[in-house]
Short mmCIF file of C-alpha atoms in Angstrom, two decimals:
data_model
loop_
_atom_site.label_atom_id
_atom_site.label_comp_id
_atom_site.label_asym_id
_atom_site.label_seq_id
_atom_site.Cartn_x
_atom_site.Cartn_y
_atom_site.Cartn_z
CA MET A 1 14.96 47.51 -12.01
CA ASN A 2 15.14 44.57 -14.01
CA VAL A 3 14.26 40.94 -13.93
CA THR A 4 17.58 39.97 -13.12
CA THR A 5 18.31 42.18 -10.11
CA LEU A 6 14.77 40.87 -9.04
CA ILE A 7 15.51 37.33 -9.34
CA ILE A 8 19.19 37.67 -7.41
CA GLY A 9 17.64 39.58 -4.87
CA PHE A 10 14.94 36.57 -4.35
CA VAL A 11 17.68 33.95 -4.75
CA ALA A 12 19.52 35.81 -1.98
CA LEU A 13 16.09 35.60 0.44
CA PHE A 14 15.73 31.92 -0.22
CA ALA A 15 19.22 31.27 1.00
CA PHE A 16 18.67 32.96 4.09
CA TYR A 17 15.48 30.66 4.68
CA VAL A 18 17.53 27.19 3.57
CA HIS A 19 20.13 28.48 6.59
CA ALA A 20 16.99 29.56 8.70
CA PHE A 21 15.62 25.96 8.48
CA PRO A 22 18.48 23.31 8.08
CA SER A 23 16.09 20.38 8.97
CA ILE A 24 14.21 20.72 5.70
CA THR A 25 16.09 19.39 2.79
CA LEU A 26 15.58 19.35 -0.59
CA LYS A 27 14.36 15.40 -0.64
CA ALA A 28 10.72 14.55 -0.30
CA ALA A 29 10.43 11.90 2.36
CA ALA A 30 9.68 8.69 0.73
CA ASN A 31 10.34 6.16 3.74
CA GLY A 32 7.33 3.83 5.34
CA ALA A 33 4.76 2.15 3.83
CA ARG A 34 4.34 3.09 0.50
CA CYS A 35 0.66 2.59 -0.70
CA GLU A 36 0.70 0.52 -3.83
CA LYS A 37 2.14 2.46 -6.72
CA LYS A 38 0.04 2.82 -9.70
CA ARG A 39 0.61 3.90 -13.64
CA CYS A 40 0.92 7.52 -14.03
CA PRO A 41 -2.37 8.87 -15.58
CA PHE A 42 -2.79 11.71 -18.10
CA SER A 43 -0.79 10.35 -20.70
CA GLU A 44 -1.72 12.81 -23.45
CA SER A 45 0.62 15.95 -24.22
CA ARG A 46 -0.70 19.28 -23.22
CA THR A 47 -1.70 21.58 -26.03
CA LYS A 48 -2.31 25.13 -24.28
CA GLU A 49 0.06 27.16 -22.78
CA ARG A 50 -1.35 28.98 -19.69
CA ARG A 51 -0.45 32.77 -19.56
CA GLY A 52 1.50 32.95 -16.16
CA ALA A 53 2.61 29.27 -15.96
CA ILE A 54 5.73 28.18 -14.07
CA ASN A 55 7.15 26.05 -17.00
CA THR A 56 8.76 22.74 -15.82
CA THR A 57 9.95 19.13 -17.80
CA VAL A 58 11.34 17.85 -14.11
CA PHE A 59 9.34 14.78 -12.92
CA ASP A 60 10.99 12.30 -10.73
CA ALA A 61 8.30 9.60 -9.52
CA GLU A 62 10.23 8.33 -6.69
CA THR A 63 11.16 11.60 -4.88
CA GLN A 64 7.61 13.45 -5.94
CA LEU A 65 5.00 10.69 -4.76
CA VAL A 66 3.82 11.92 -1.37
CA ASP A 67 3.35 9.16 1.25
CA VAL A 68 -0.38 8.54 2.24
CA CYS A 69 0.41 5.42 4.34
CA GLY A 70 2.07 4.03 7.38
CA GLN A 71 2.68 6.82 9.91
CA HIS A 72 1.05 8.95 7.29
CA ALA A 73 -2.37 7.08 6.77
CA TYR A 74 -5.28 8.97 6.77
CA VAL A 75 -7.02 9.81 9.87
CA PRO A 76 -10.09 11.79 10.28
CA PRO A 77 -10.11 14.46 13.03
CA ASN A 78 -11.93 13.90 16.54
CA PHE A 79 -13.67 17.11 17.15
CA ALA A 80 -14.96 15.75 20.34
CA ALA A 81 -11.16 15.23 21.29
CA GLY A 82 -10.58 19.03 20.54
CA ASP A 83 -8.89 18.59 16.88
CA LEU A 84 -9.29 21.93 15.25
CA ARG A 85 -10.08 22.00 11.39
CA GLY A 86 -10.77 25.40 9.62
CA PRO A 87 -10.83 27.11 5.81
CA CYS A 88 -7.85 25.87 4.49
CA PRO A 89 -8.45 22.42 2.62
CA GLY A 90 -4.04 22.05 2.27
CA LEU A 91 -3.81 22.59 6.10
CA ASN A 92 -6.45 19.95 7.17
CA ALA A 93 -5.13 17.54 4.88
CA LEU A 94 -1.85 17.77 6.06
CA ALA A 95 -3.26 17.33 9.93
CA ASN A 96 -5.49 14.03 8.82
CA HIS A 97 -1.91 12.76 7.45
CA GLY A 98 0.33 13.29 10.33
CA TYR A 99 2.34 15.86 8.55
CA MET A 100 1.02 18.49 11.01
CA PRO A 101 -0.13 17.68 14.37
CA HIS A 102 -3.62 16.00 14.09
CA ASN A 103 -4.88 18.18 16.72
CA GLY A 104 -4.72 21.14 14.28
CA TRP A 105 -2.43 23.55 16.48
CA GLY A 106 0.78 23.76 14.78
CA THR A 107 4.61 25.67 15.46
CA LEU A 108 5.77 28.30 12.89
CA THR A 109 7.90 25.76 11.88
CA GLN A 110 5.97 22.82 11.64
CA TYR A 111 3.70 24.99 8.74
CA VAL A 112 6.94 25.56 6.86
CA GLU A 113 8.05 22.44 6.88
CA ALA A 114 5.02 20.56 6.44
CA THR A 115 3.94 22.73 3.38
CA ASN A 116 7.29 22.48 1.97
CA LYS A 117 7.67 18.89 1.99
CA VAL A 118 4.30 17.63 0.93
CA TYR A 119 3.12 20.33 -1.57
CA GLY A 120 6.34 22.07 -2.79
CA MET A 121 5.82 25.45 -1.06
CA SER A 122 8.89 27.33 -1.06
CA LEU A 123 10.36 28.25 1.97
CA ASP A 124 10.10 32.22 1.84
CA LEU A 125 6.37 31.71 0.98
CA GLY A 126 5.79 29.09 3.86
CA THR A 127 7.72 31.29 6.22
CA THR A 128 5.75 34.74 5.35
CA LEU A 129 2.56 32.72 5.44
CA SER A 130 3.59 31.06 8.89
CA ILE A 131 4.45 34.64 10.53
CA ILE A 132 1.66 36.41 9.40
CA GLY A 133 -0.75 33.11 10.92
CA THR A 134 1.32 33.21 13.89
CA VAL A 135 1.08 36.89 14.46
CA LEU A 136 -2.24 38.12 13.21
CA ASP A 137 -4.04 34.26 14.29
CA GLY A 138 -2.24 32.69 17.27
CA ASN A 139 0.87 32.95 20.01
CA PRO A 140 3.76 34.79 18.89
CA PHE A 141 5.11 34.89 22.72
CA SER A 142 5.06 31.22 22.85
CA LEU A 143 8.38 29.55 23.55
CA ASN A 144 6.76 27.46 20.28
CA PRO A 145 5.19 30.35 18.44
CA GLY A 146 2.39 28.71 16.71
CA TRP A 147 -1.44 29.02 15.53
CA SER A 148 -4.62 27.15 15.00
CA MET A 149 -5.82 25.96 11.63
CA GLY A 150 -9.39 26.11 12.66
CA GLY A 151 -10.71 28.14 15.64
CA PRO A 152 -9.88 28.71 19.07
CA THR A 153 -8.45 26.40 21.86
CA ASN A 154 -8.00 26.75 25.33
CA ASN A 155 -5.58 23.95 25.91
CA THR A 156 -2.74 25.72 27.38
CA ASN A 157 -0.47 22.57 26.16
CA LEU A 158 -0.70 23.76 22.92
CA LEU A 159 -1.02 28.02 23.45
CA GLY A 160 1.78 27.99 25.55
CA SER A 161 2.36 31.00 28.07
CA LEU A 162 -0.65 33.40 28.02
CA THR A 163 1.41 36.26 29.00
CA GLY A 164 0.81 38.88 26.93
CA LEU A 165 -2.20 38.05 25.32
CA LEU A 166 -5.58 39.96 25.75
CA GLY A 167 -7.36 36.89 24.90
CA THR A 168 -7.26 33.42 23.32
CA PRO A 169 -6.00 33.48 19.85
CA GLN A 170 -8.76 32.72 17.31
CA GLY A 171 -6.95 30.95 14.57
CA ILE A 172 -7.45 31.27 11.00
CA SER A 173 -11.77 30.91 11.49
CA GLY A 174 -11.72 33.71 13.41
CA SER A 175 -9.13 35.71 11.40
CA HIS A 176 -11.75 37.57 8.93
CA ASN A 177 -10.60 40.35 7.23
CA LYS A 178 -7.38 40.03 8.82
CA TYR A 179 -6.08 36.64 6.85
CA GLU A 180 -9.26 35.07 5.86
CA ALA A 181 -11.44 37.28 3.47
CA ASP A 182 -14.86 36.99 1.78
CA SER A 183 -15.32 35.84 -1.69
CA SER A 184 -13.66 32.70 -0.77
CA PRO A 185 -13.06 29.68 -3.71
CA THR A 186 -15.83 27.35 -1.52
CA ARG A 187 -16.08 28.68 1.56
CA GLY A 188 -18.90 31.32 2.38
CA ASP A 189 -18.66 34.75 3.09
CA LEU A 190 -18.92 35.47 7.49
CA TYR A 191 -21.78 37.59 7.28
CA GLN A 192 -23.72 35.85 4.16
CA TYR A 193 -23.88 32.29 5.97
CA GLY A 194 -22.53 33.02 9.61
CA ASN A 195 -19.54 31.26 9.10
CA ASP A 196 -16.24 31.38 7.44
CA GLN A 197 -14.77 28.37 7.70
CA LEU A 198 -17.52 25.87 6.48
CA LEU A 199 -17.15 24.79 2.64
CA GLN A 200 -20.75 25.52 0.79
CA VAL A 201 -21.30 22.89 -1.66
CA SER A 202 -23.29 24.93 -3.87
CA GLN A 203 -20.08 27.00 -4.60
CA PHE A 204 -17.90 23.71 -5.16
CA GLN A 205 -20.45 22.27 -7.43
CA ALA A 206 -20.12 25.65 -9.40
CA LEU A 207 -16.23 25.03 -9.50
CA TYR A 208 -16.98 21.31 -10.39
CA ASP A 209 -19.22 22.29 -13.52
CA LEU A 210 -16.81 24.36 -14.97
CA GLN A 211 -15.28 21.22 -15.98
CA ALA A 212 -18.12 19.08 -16.24
CA ASP A 213 -18.24 18.27 -20.04
CA ALA A 214 -14.20 18.47 -20.47
CA ASP A 215 -12.67 15.18 -22.16
CA GLN A 216 -9.71 15.52 -19.75
CA PRO A 217 -10.90 17.75 -16.89
CA ASN A 218 -8.07 20.14 -15.51
CA TYR A 219 -8.57 22.84 -13.18
CA ASP A 220 -6.07 24.76 -14.25
CA LEU A 221 -5.30 28.49 -13.75
CA ASP A 222 -7.81 29.67 -16.94
CA VAL A 223 -10.64 27.61 -15.07
CA LEU A 224 -9.77 28.84 -11.88
CA LEU A 225 -9.84 32.49 -12.98
CA GLN A 226 -12.98 32.46 -14.27
CA HIS A 227 -14.48 30.66 -10.60
CA ARG A 228 -12.76 33.55 -9.13
CA LYS A 229 -14.50 36.03 -11.09
CA ASN A 230 -17.65 34.54 -10.62
CA ARG A 231 -17.30 34.38 -6.73
CA PHE A 232 -16.32 37.86 -6.68
CA ARG A 233 -19.19 39.06 -8.60
CA GLN A 234 -21.32 36.37 -6.75
CA SER A 235 -20.30 38.34 -3.35
CA VAL A 236 -21.12 41.71 -4.66
CA SER A 237 -24.61 40.58 -5.84
CA GLU A 238 -25.29 38.86 -2.61
CA ASN A 239 -23.63 39.64 0.39
CA PRO A 240 -24.28 43.21 1.33
CA TYR A 241 -21.31 43.38 3.70
CA PHE A 242 -18.82 42.22 1.32
CA PHE A 243 -15.59 44.15 1.98
CA TYR A 244 -12.39 43.56 -0.28
CA GLY A 245 -9.41 44.94 1.23
CA PRO A 246 -5.89 45.79 0.21
CA PHE A 247 -4.32 42.27 1.48
CA THR A 248 -7.33 40.13 2.06
CA GLY A 249 -8.76 40.61 -1.05
CA ILE A 250 -6.02 41.41 -3.49
CA GLN A 251 -3.44 39.07 -1.91
CA ALA A 252 -5.19 36.50 0.32
CA SER A 253 -8.37 35.71 -1.42
CA GLN A 254 -6.47 35.17 -4.50
CA ALA A 255 -4.02 33.11 -2.61
CA ALA A 256 -7.25 30.74 -1.83
CA THR A 257 -7.70 30.44 -5.39
CA ILE A 258 -4.36 30.04 -7.15
CA PHE A 259 -2.97 27.80 -4.81
CA ILE A 260 -5.85 25.28 -5.76
CA TYR A 261 -3.93 24.50 -8.85
CA ARG A 262 -0.27 25.31 -7.93
CA LEU A 263 -0.49 22.89 -4.82
CA PHE A 264 -3.31 20.12 -5.67
CA SER A 265 -2.39 19.57 -9.36
CA SER A 266 -0.60 16.04 -9.66
CA ALA A 267 2.70 15.82 -11.50
CA SER A 268 3.71 13.00 -13.90
CA ALA A 269 5.99 12.70 -16.64
CA GLU A 270 3.66 13.76 -19.25
CA HIS A 271 2.32 16.49 -17.46
CA PRO A 272 5.29 17.67 -15.07
CA GLU A 273 3.36 21.23 -14.39
CA GLY A 274 0.63 18.87 -13.15
CA ILE A 275 -3.26 17.88 -13.91
CA LEU A 276 -6.11 18.33 -11.36
CA ASP A 277 -8.73 16.53 -12.19
CA ARG A 278 -12.36 15.81 -10.88
CA GLU A 279 -11.47 13.19 -8.04
CA VAL A 280 -8.30 15.04 -6.76
CA LEU A 281 -10.40 18.24 -6.37
CA LYS A 282 -13.23 16.04 -4.27
CA SER A 283 -10.34 14.73 -2.52
CA PHE A 284 -8.92 17.75 -1.57
CA PHE A 285 -11.92 19.51 -0.77
CA ALA A 286 -13.76 16.52 1.52
CA ILE A 287 -16.47 16.10 -1.18
CA THR A 288 -17.77 12.60 -1.71
CA GLY A 289 -20.93 11.26 -3.91
CA GLN A 290 -21.71 12.04 -7.40
CA SER A 291 -22.40 15.71 -8.97
CA GLY A 292 -25.71 17.31 -8.07
CA ARG A 293 -25.67 14.79 -4.92
CA PHE A 294 -22.12 15.88 -3.39
CA HIS A 295 -21.58 15.42 0.30
CA TYR A 296 -19.28 17.43 1.94
CA ASN A 297 -17.57 16.09 5.11
CA PRO A 298 -15.99 18.77 7.21
CA GLY A 299 -12.53 18.48 8.20
CA TRP A 300 -12.02 15.02 6.36
CA GLU A 301 -9.93 16.91 3.55
CA ARG A 302 -7.43 13.91 2.07
CA ILE A 303 -4.64 13.64 -0.02
CA PRO A 304 -5.38 10.97 -2.56
CA GLU A 305 -2.81 8.22 -3.05
CA ASN A 306 -0.88 7.88 -6.22
CA TRP A 307 -0.39 12.04 -5.66
CA TYR A 308 2.88 13.57 -6.97
CA ARG A 309 3.80 16.98 -5.61
CA ARG A 310 5.63 19.50 -7.54
CA ALA A 311 9.14 18.87 -8.58
CA LEU A 312 11.80 18.94 -6.30
CA GLY A 313 13.86 22.35 -6.94
CA ASN A 314 10.53 23.89 -8.57
CA GLU A 315 8.99 25.37 -5.51
CA TYR A 316 6.36 27.70 -5.53
CA SER A 317 7.88 30.93 -4.09
CA VAL A 318 6.71 34.17 -3.24
CA LEU A 319 7.72 35.81 -6.61
CA ASP A 320 5.88 32.97 -8.35
CA PHE A 321 2.67 33.80 -6.68
CA GLN A 322 3.07 37.48 -7.10
CA ASN A 323 3.42 36.66 -11.08
CA ASP A 324 0.50 34.64 -10.78
CA VAL A 325 -1.62 37.39 -9.11
CA ILE A 326 -0.01 40.20 -11.36
CA ASP A 327 -1.09 38.13 -14.49
CA TRP A 328 -4.72 37.73 -12.90
CA ALA A 329 -5.13 41.16 -12.39
CA SER A 330 -4.06 41.98 -16.30
CA ARG A 331 -6.46 39.62 -17.28
CA SER A 332 -9.53 40.66 -14.81
CA PRO A 333 -8.74 44.48 -13.67
CA GLU A 334 -11.87 44.01 -11.23
CA LEU A 335 -9.81 42.01 -9.07
CA LEU A 336 -7.90 45.01 -8.22
CA GLY A 337 -10.86 47.24 -6.86
CA VAL A 338 -10.37 47.75 -3.33
CA GLY A 339 -13.44 48.36 -1.80
CA GLY A 340 -17.02 46.87 -0.81
CA ASN A 341 -20.76 46.76 -0.78
CA THR A 342 -22.19 49.82 1.33
CA GLY A 343 -24.99 47.94 3.12
CA THR A 344 -27.24 46.73 -0.07
CA VAL A 345 -26.44 43.95 -2.83
CA ASN A 346 -24.82 45.35 -5.81
CA SER A 347 -23.58 48.53 -4.11
CA PHE A 348 -19.70 47.63 -4.63
CA THR A 349 -17.84 51.01 -4.14
CA GLU A 350 -13.86 50.90 -5.09
CA VAL A 351 -12.32 53.55 -3.16
CA ASP A 352 -9.41 55.66 -4.96
CA ILE A 353 -5.94 54.11 -4.65
CA SER A 354 -4.48 57.67 -4.91
CA ASP A 355 -6.50 59.00 -1.91
CA LEU A 356 -5.97 55.58 -0.21
CA THR A 357 -2.22 56.01 -0.26
CA GLY A 358 -1.84 59.56 -0.60
CA GLY A 359 -0.58 59.79 -3.81
CA VAL A 360 1.83 57.13 -3.63
CA TYR A 361 -0.02 54.88 -6.01
CA ASN A 362 -2.49 55.61 -8.66
CA ALA A 363 -4.84 53.19 -10.80
CA LYS A 364 -2.06 53.40 -13.74
CA THR A 365 0.78 53.06 -11.50
CA LEU A 366 -0.23 50.13 -9.42
CA THR A 367 -0.36 47.76 -12.87
CA GLU A 368 3.29 48.68 -13.61
CA GLY A 369 6.00 46.11 -12.39
CA TYR A 370 5.40 44.52 -8.86
CA ASN A 371 3.86 47.82 -7.52
CA LEU A 372 0.55 45.81 -7.17
CA SER A 373 2.67 43.40 -4.61
CA CYS A 374 4.19 46.36 -2.96
CA PHE A 375 0.87 48.37 -2.05
CA THR A 376 -0.52 45.08 -1.06
CA PHE A 377 1.79 43.99 1.21
CA GLN A 378 2.63 47.68 2.41
CA ALA A 379 -0.79 47.84 3.45
CA LEU A 380 -0.58 44.78 5.38
CA GLU A 381 2.55 46.16 7.01
CA GLN A 382 0.77 49.64 7.49
CA GLY A 383 -2.22 48.36 9.02
CA SER A 384 -1.30 45.47 11.16
CA ALA A 385 -0.51 47.80 14.47
CA ASP A 386 -4.26 48.90 14.45
CA VAL A 387 -5.16 44.85 14.34
CA LEU A 388 -2.46 44.14 16.92
CA LYS A 389 -3.58 46.60 19.71
CA GLY A 390 -6.51 44.10 20.08
CA LEU A 391 -4.68 40.96 20.80
CA PHE A 392 -1.51 41.64 22.54
CA SER A 393 -1.09 44.08 25.80
CA ASP A 394 2.23 45.26 24.54
CA ILE A 395 2.65 44.83 20.42
CA THR A 396 6.26 45.56 19.71
CA ALA A 397 7.75 41.99 19.35
CA PRO A 398 4.68 40.57 17.22
CA LEU A 399 5.08 43.65 15.06
CA SER A 400 8.62 43.67 14.48
CA MET A 401 8.46 39.81 13.57
CA LEU A 402 5.46 40.40 10.99
CA THR A 403 7.15 44.06 9.72
CA SER A 404 10.76 42.43 9.28
CA GLN A 405 9.52 39.41 7.43
CA LEU A 406 7.65 41.67 4.60
CA GLU A 407 10.55 44.47 4.75
CA LYS A 408 12.69 41.33 3.59
CA LEU A 409 9.97 40.11 0.88
CA LEU A 410 9.73 43.65 -0.15
CA ALA A 411 13.59 44.90 -0.51
CA PRO A 412 14.19 43.49 -3.93
CA LEU A 413 11.36 45.25 -5.63
CA GLY A 414 12.40 48.49 -5.29
CA CYS A 415 9.14 49.90 -4.00
CA PRO A 416 8.01 53.18 -3.33
CA GLN A 417 8.00 54.53 0.17
CA LEU A 418 4.12 54.09 1.22
CA LYS A 419 3.93 55.95 4.99
CA SER A 420 0.27 55.70 5.76
CA ILE A 421 -3.17 54.26 4.05
CA ASP A 422 -6.02 56.65 4.85
CA THR A 423 -8.27 53.62 6.29
CA ASN A 424 -11.00 56.08 7.15
CA GLN A 425 -11.96 55.27 3.59
CA PHE A 426 -12.83 51.74 4.82
CA HIS A 427 -15.72 53.09 7.01
CA GLN A 428 -18.28 53.63 4.41
CA PHE A 429 -18.02 50.17 4.17
CA PRO A 430 -20.20 48.10 7.16
CA GLY A 431 -18.35 44.77 6.04
CA TYR A 432 -15.05 46.44 7.26
CA ASN A 433 -16.93 47.63 10.58
CA LYS A 434 -19.23 45.19 11.33
CA SER A 435 -18.28 42.62 14.06
CA TYR A 436 -19.73 39.25 14.46
CA ASP A 437 -19.11 36.82 17.73
CA GLY A 438 -15.83 38.06 18.62
CA TYR A 439 -14.89 39.25 15.43
CA GLY A 440 -13.42 42.83 15.78
CA ALA A 441 -14.86 45.57 13.88
CA GLY A 442 -13.15 48.58 12.13
CA VAL A 443 -9.54 46.13 11.88
CA GLY A 444 -9.87 44.86 8.13
CA LEU A 445 -6.78 44.25 6.14
#
């Protein structure tokens, strides 16, 4: 299948989402009070091209400046009142600025609209991520299906109908090995720290230090790839229960790092693709203070003033994300290694991809074309039924909701037919089997 065919397929898919969400326009909100506009920074020309970069020369200050005043002024969470915040800094910031409900529970549509409006995430990518969140971490049976960006809530006004649920939806903070994964760029591994939603200052410091001596700091994809490799190796060397699944490892943990630059960098006329400097990085990760003495304020993530989103019409799509994942895999093959530690540190063992997929893929074919994307999303599709059996009394509707979305994404790729994943191979990894305070065992993705 050639590139033209793939592009046509994704353009058709994008058109579907525009129809499905007619309330989302191509105009960023510019109403209400504005903070004082400042001169766009970073006047020097870019001298280095990144592999996998999305090229654009478009910048329009009026439509790309994100409003953080008036109804979108920053308001920190009130945890005593039940506000929810979790491991995703971008979602926490949306709630703190009123682009998402301040309580931290949002509907499927609200997540799609807010991430599109503020960060320039495309409708296809936003819808896919929100459906996964709703099905794996929320309540797909509600009249307004949604999910928590943090942990569980017992507020029935938010949850909606409890019919069909086998328990309280756990939110992203309770989605270990389903949606949230080990080796996060800033959050700790669950079985190493006892939680997976709080930033570990040492991990943020390590990321920050990668540009500590730069004349013009920019935490771009080259810098973030180095941090990604460092964190992977750190989990191998420090977490005896490290597990790296087909979806949670290759897709979800990569997204947590790639999105830092793709969605948090601030655009300008001189740098329309965006620059992510130290202060912007600190703001999006709720960090104050000076290097070496950083202070983390949980849930206090903030969109900076004078911050410019991606250009309208240059939204970050599923195809863009997959190109970034494939590019990183080509430059760092260790990030392709599905497996885990076997109960001690530095015992990482990879499973054989051919054995795992019944010969449909192998180590060589996995790196060809979009096979990596096919395999990881097919693994999510194949493994989701076992996960959902522990969440719902009847999995038919939520499973259909998830699989139909994945099939739409995979249709243009011409994927090989994968009938099953041999998850028995994962039982050698205690991080896959282990349960922790309500986190189910043996249900990793």
